[in-house]
PDB file of C-alpha atoms in Angstrom:
ATOM      1  CA  MET A 298       0.064  -0.596  -0.080  1.00 53.00           C
ATOM      2  CA  SER A 299       1.413   3.185  -1.132  1.00 58.00           C
ATOM      3  CA  LEU A 300       0.084   7.002  -0.180  1.00 60.00           C
ATOM      4  CA  ALA A 301       1.486   9.678  -1.935  1.00 69.00           C
ATOM      5  CA  GLY A 302       4.512   7.707  -2.640  1.00 76.00           C
ATOM      6  CA  ILE A 303       5.201   6.510   1.226  1.00 77.00           C
ATOM      7  CA  THR A 304       4.473   2.645   2.154  1.00 85.00           C
ATOM      8  CA  LEU A 305       4.068   1.184   5.050  1.00 86.00           C
ATOM      9  CA  ASP A 306       8.058   0.563   6.032  1.00 89.00           C
ATOM     10  CA  LYS A 307       8.386   4.395   5.226  1.00 90.00           C
ATOM     11  CA  LEU A 308       5.644   5.537   7.500  1.00 84.00           C
ATOM     12  CA  LEU A 309       6.552   3.837  10.665  1.00 89.00           C
ATOM     13  CA  ILE A 310      10.460   4.908  10.488  1.00 91.00           C
ATOM     14  CA  ILE A 311       8.593   7.932  10.395  1.00 86.00           C
ATOM     15  CA  ALA A 312       6.430   7.666  13.463  1.00 83.00           C
ATOM     16  CA  ILE A 313       9.494   6.495  15.328  1.00 88.00           C
ATOM     17  CA  LEU A 314      11.995   9.265  14.413  1.00 88.00           C
ATOM     18  CA  ALA A 315       9.322  11.901  15.524  1.00 82.00           C
ATOM     19  CA  ALA A 316       8.363   9.540  18.865  1.00 83.00           C
ATOM     20  CA  VAL A 317      12.385   9.569  19.264  1.00 87.00           C
ATOM     21  CA  LEU A 318      12.849  13.210  18.340  1.00 87.00           C
ATOM     22  CA  ILE A 319       9.911  14.788  19.532  1.00 85.00           C
ATOM     23  CA  GLY A 320       9.420  12.524  23.139  1.00 83.00           C
ATOM     24  CA  PRO A 321       7.218  10.825  24.638  1.00 80.00           C
ATOM     25  CA  GLU A 322       5.775  13.208  26.733  1.00 85.00           C
ATOM     26  CA  ARG A 323       5.015  15.989  23.786  1.00 88.00           C
ATOM     27  CA  LEU A 324       3.931  12.886  21.176  1.00 83.00           C
ATOM     28  CA  PRO A 325       0.136  12.769  22.930  1.00 86.00           C
ATOM     29  CA  ALA A 326      -0.692  16.340  22.360  1.00 89.00           C
ATOM     30  CA  LEU A 327       0.994  16.541  18.730  1.00 86.00           C
ATOM     31  CA  ALA A 328      -1.231  13.082  17.888  1.00 85.00           C
ATOM     32  CA  GLU A 329      -4.141  14.968  19.279  1.00 92.00           C
ATOM     33  CA  ARG A 330      -3.481  18.178  17.296  1.00 93.00           C
ATOM     34  CA  LEU A 331      -2.522  16.222  14.395  1.00 88.00           C
ATOM     35  CA  GLY A 332      -5.892  14.652  14.570  1.00 93.00           C
ATOM     36  CA  SER A 333      -7.900  17.945  15.133  1.00 96.00           C
ATOM     37  CA  LEU A 334      -6.708  19.354  12.051  1.00 95.00           C
ATOM     38  CA  VAL A 335      -7.614  15.953   9.723  1.00 94.00           C
ATOM     39  CA  ARG A 336     -11.664  15.868  11.044  1.00 96.00           C
ATOM     40  CA  GLY A 337     -11.067  20.229  10.561  1.00 96.00           C
ATOM     41  CA  LEU A 338      -9.500  19.324   6.928  1.00 94.00           C
ATOM     42  CA  ARG A 339     -12.558  16.573   6.237  1.00 94.00           C
ATOM     43  CA  ASP A 340     -15.390  18.575   7.741  1.00 95.00           C
ATOM     44  CA  LEU A 341     -14.039  21.589   5.774  1.00 95.00           C
ATOM     45  CA  ALA A 342     -14.383  19.784   2.226  1.00 92.00           C
ATOM     46  CA  GLY A 343     -17.448  17.755   3.567  1.00 92.00           C
ATOM     47  CA  GLY A 344     -19.139  21.429   4.217  1.00 93.00           C
ATOM     48  CA  ALA A 345     -17.837  22.672   0.444  1.00 90.00           C
ATOM     49  CA  LYS A 346     -19.336  19.519  -1.287  1.00 86.00           C
ATOM     50  CA  ALA A 347     -22.860  19.832   0.810  1.00 89.00           C
ATOM     51  CA  ARG A 348     -23.248  23.688  -0.192  1.00 90.00           C
ATOM     52  CA  MET A 349     -22.022  22.934  -4.238  1.00 85.00           C
ATOM     53  CA  ARG A 350     -24.478  19.910  -4.137  1.00 85.00           C
ATOM     54  CA  GLU A 351     -27.208  22.635  -3.063  1.00 87.00           C
ATOM     55  CA  GLU A 352     -25.636  25.666  -5.520  1.00 86.00           C
ATOM     56  CA  MET A 353     -25.781  22.982  -8.223  1.00 83.00           C
ATOM     57  CA  GLY A 354     -28.890  21.512  -7.155  1.00 83.00           C
ATOM     58  CA  PRO A 355     -29.500  18.027  -9.125  1.00 79.00           C
ATOM     59  CA  GLU A 356     -26.955  18.323 -11.677  1.00 80.00           C
ATOM     60  CA  PHE A 357     -24.405  18.301  -8.923  1.00 77.00           C
ATOM     61  CA  ASP A 358     -25.154  14.723  -9.349  1.00 77.00           C
ATOM     62  CA  GLU A 359     -24.950  14.448 -12.708  1.00 79.00           C
ATOM     63  CA  VAL A 360     -21.369  16.074 -13.070  1.00 77.00           C
ATOM     64  CA  ASP A 361     -18.975  12.777 -14.315  1.00 80.00           C
ATOM     65  CA  TRP A 362     -16.373  14.547 -12.068  1.00 76.00           C
ATOM     66  CA  LYS A 363     -13.479  11.863 -13.241  1.00 81.00           C
ATOM     67  CA  LYS A 364     -13.461  13.909 -16.354  1.00 80.00           C
ATOM     68  CA  LEU A 365     -12.155  16.993 -15.126  1.00 80.00           C
ATOM     69  CA  ASP A 366      -9.617  15.356 -13.106  1.00 80.00           C
ATOM     70  CA  PRO A 367      -6.586  17.477 -13.934  1.00 80.00           C
ATOM     71  CA  ARG A 368      -4.004  14.038 -13.628  1.00 78.00           C
ATOM     72  CA  GLN A 369      -6.131  12.676 -16.534  1.00 79.00           C
ATOM     73  CA  TYR A 370      -4.382  15.250 -19.595  1.00 81.00           C
ATOM     74  CA  ASP A 371      -1.657  14.271 -21.039  1.00 82.00           C
ATOM     75  CA  PRO A 372       0.501  17.608 -22.705  1.00 84.00           C
ATOM     76  CA  ARG A 373       2.245  15.220 -25.391  1.00 87.00           C
ATOM     77  CA  ARG A 374      -1.097  13.794 -25.971  1.00 84.00           C
ATOM     78  CA  ILE A 375      -2.893  16.981 -26.389  1.00 84.00           C
ATOM     79  CA  VAL A 376      -0.319  18.281 -28.740  1.00 86.00           C
ATOM     80  CA  ALA A 377      -0.093  15.223 -30.312  1.00 86.00           C
ATOM     81  CA  ASP A 378      -3.689  15.298 -30.498  1.00 83.00           C
ATOM     82  CA  ALA A 379      -4.002  18.864 -32.382  1.00 83.00           C
ATOM     83  CA  LEU A 380      -1.182  17.773 -34.810  1.00 86.00           C
ATOM     84  CA  ARG A 381      -3.070  15.722 -36.055  1.00 84.00           C
ATOM     85  CA  ASP A 382      -6.407  17.664 -36.124  1.00 74.00           C
ATOM     86  CA  GLU A 383      -7.394  19.045 -39.525  1.00 74.00           C
ATOM     87  CA  PRO A 384      -6.694  22.998 -39.757  1.00 68.00           C
ATOM     88  CA  ALA A 385      -9.570  25.133 -39.449  1.00 67.00           C
ATOM     89  CA  PRO A 386     -10.490  27.004 -43.248  1.00 67.00           C
ATOM     90  CA  THR A 387      -9.060  30.196 -43.814  1.00 66.00           C
ATOM     91  CA  PRO A 388     -11.767  33.383 -43.452  1.00 66.00           C
ATOM     92  CA  ASP A 389     -11.951  35.115 -46.473  1.00 68.00           C
ATOM     93  CA  PHE A 390     -11.113  38.634 -45.902  1.00 65.00           C
ATOM     94  CA  ALA A 391     -10.631  40.254 -48.766  1.00 65.00           C
ATOM     95  CA  SER A 392     -15.232  39.332 -49.434  1.00 65.00           C
ATOM     96  CA  ALA A 393     -15.404  39.670 -45.942  1.00 64.00           C
ATOM     97  CA  ALA A 394     -14.469  43.693 -46.025  1.00 61.00           C
ATOM     98  CA  ALA A 395     -16.714  44.237 -49.194  1.00 62.00           C
ATOM     99  CA  GLY A 396     -19.663  43.576 -47.418  1.00 59.00           C
ATOM    100  CA  SER A 397     -18.991  45.509 -44.081  1.00 60.00           C
ATOM    101  CA  ALA A 398     -20.044  48.881 -43.441  1.00 57.00           C
ATOM    102  CA  VAL A 399     -16.373  49.881 -42.636  1.00 54.00           C
ATOM    103  CA  ALA A 400     -14.362  53.170 -43.564  1.00 50.00           C
ATOM    104  CA  THR A 401     -11.204  51.930 -45.025  1.00 51.00           C
ATOM    105  CA  VAL A 402      -8.210  54.141 -45.297  1.00 55.00           C
ATOM    106  CA  SER A 403      -8.529  54.395 -49.057  1.00 57.00           C
ATOM    107  CA  ALA A 404     -12.284  56.389 -48.686  1.00 51.00           C
ATOM    108  CA  LEU A 405     -10.707  58.874 -46.068  1.00 53.00           C
ATOM    109  CA  PRO A 406      -9.899  62.492 -47.679  1.00 57.00           C
ATOM    110  CA  ARG A 407      -6.029  62.744 -48.456  1.00 61.00           C
ATOM    111  CA  ARG A 408      -3.957  65.874 -47.581  1.00 61.00           C
ATOM    112  CA  ASP A 409      -1.589  67.078 -50.309  1.00 65.00           C
ATOM    113  CA  GLU A 410       0.654  69.641 -48.610  1.00 68.00           C
ATOM    114  CA  GLY A 411       2.071  70.208 -44.718  1.00 65.00           C
ATOM    115  CA  PRO A 412       1.956  67.916 -41.896  1.00 66.00           C
ATOM    116  CA  MET A 413      -1.206  66.277 -41.177  1.00 64.00           C
ATOM    117  CA  ARG A 414      -2.852  67.873 -38.004  1.00 66.00           C
ATOM    118  CA  PHE A 415      -4.504  65.980 -34.901  1.00 67.00           C
ATOM    119  CA  ASP A 416      -7.417  67.307 -33.078  1.00 67.00           C
ATOM    120  CA  ASP A 417      -6.551  68.569 -29.828  1.00 62.00           C
ATOM    121  CA  GLU A 418      -9.425  67.923 -27.684  1.00 70.00           C
ATOM    122  CA  ALA A 419      -9.955  64.222 -28.979  1.00 69.00           C
ATOM    123  CA  THR A 420      -6.773  63.201 -27.026  1.00 58.00           C
TER     124      THR A 420
END
């Protein structure tokens, strides 16, 4: 059995080292605090789950939470799938511009002499 890469033998060694380093008089108090911390975190997670169920209603049970697990996403597979996909057709910008009512640069008035002026109040 392995929990986050810690096997039972490693956990036993950590417990023995904690008993030796912390001492038998402080170990029960620290174990009690650790237990209350774990219970508090479990209650916090349960409360968040209950609140999500309350706010989302019946749709909460319909969500496939395994699909939302970030560990399932392999960047190499995502890139390979993206490279295999057909590229989206490029839009024809000339026909889109011809049908639009936006003024183009060629439709603006030209100034033949002197520098172009700008409106001080517009800036």
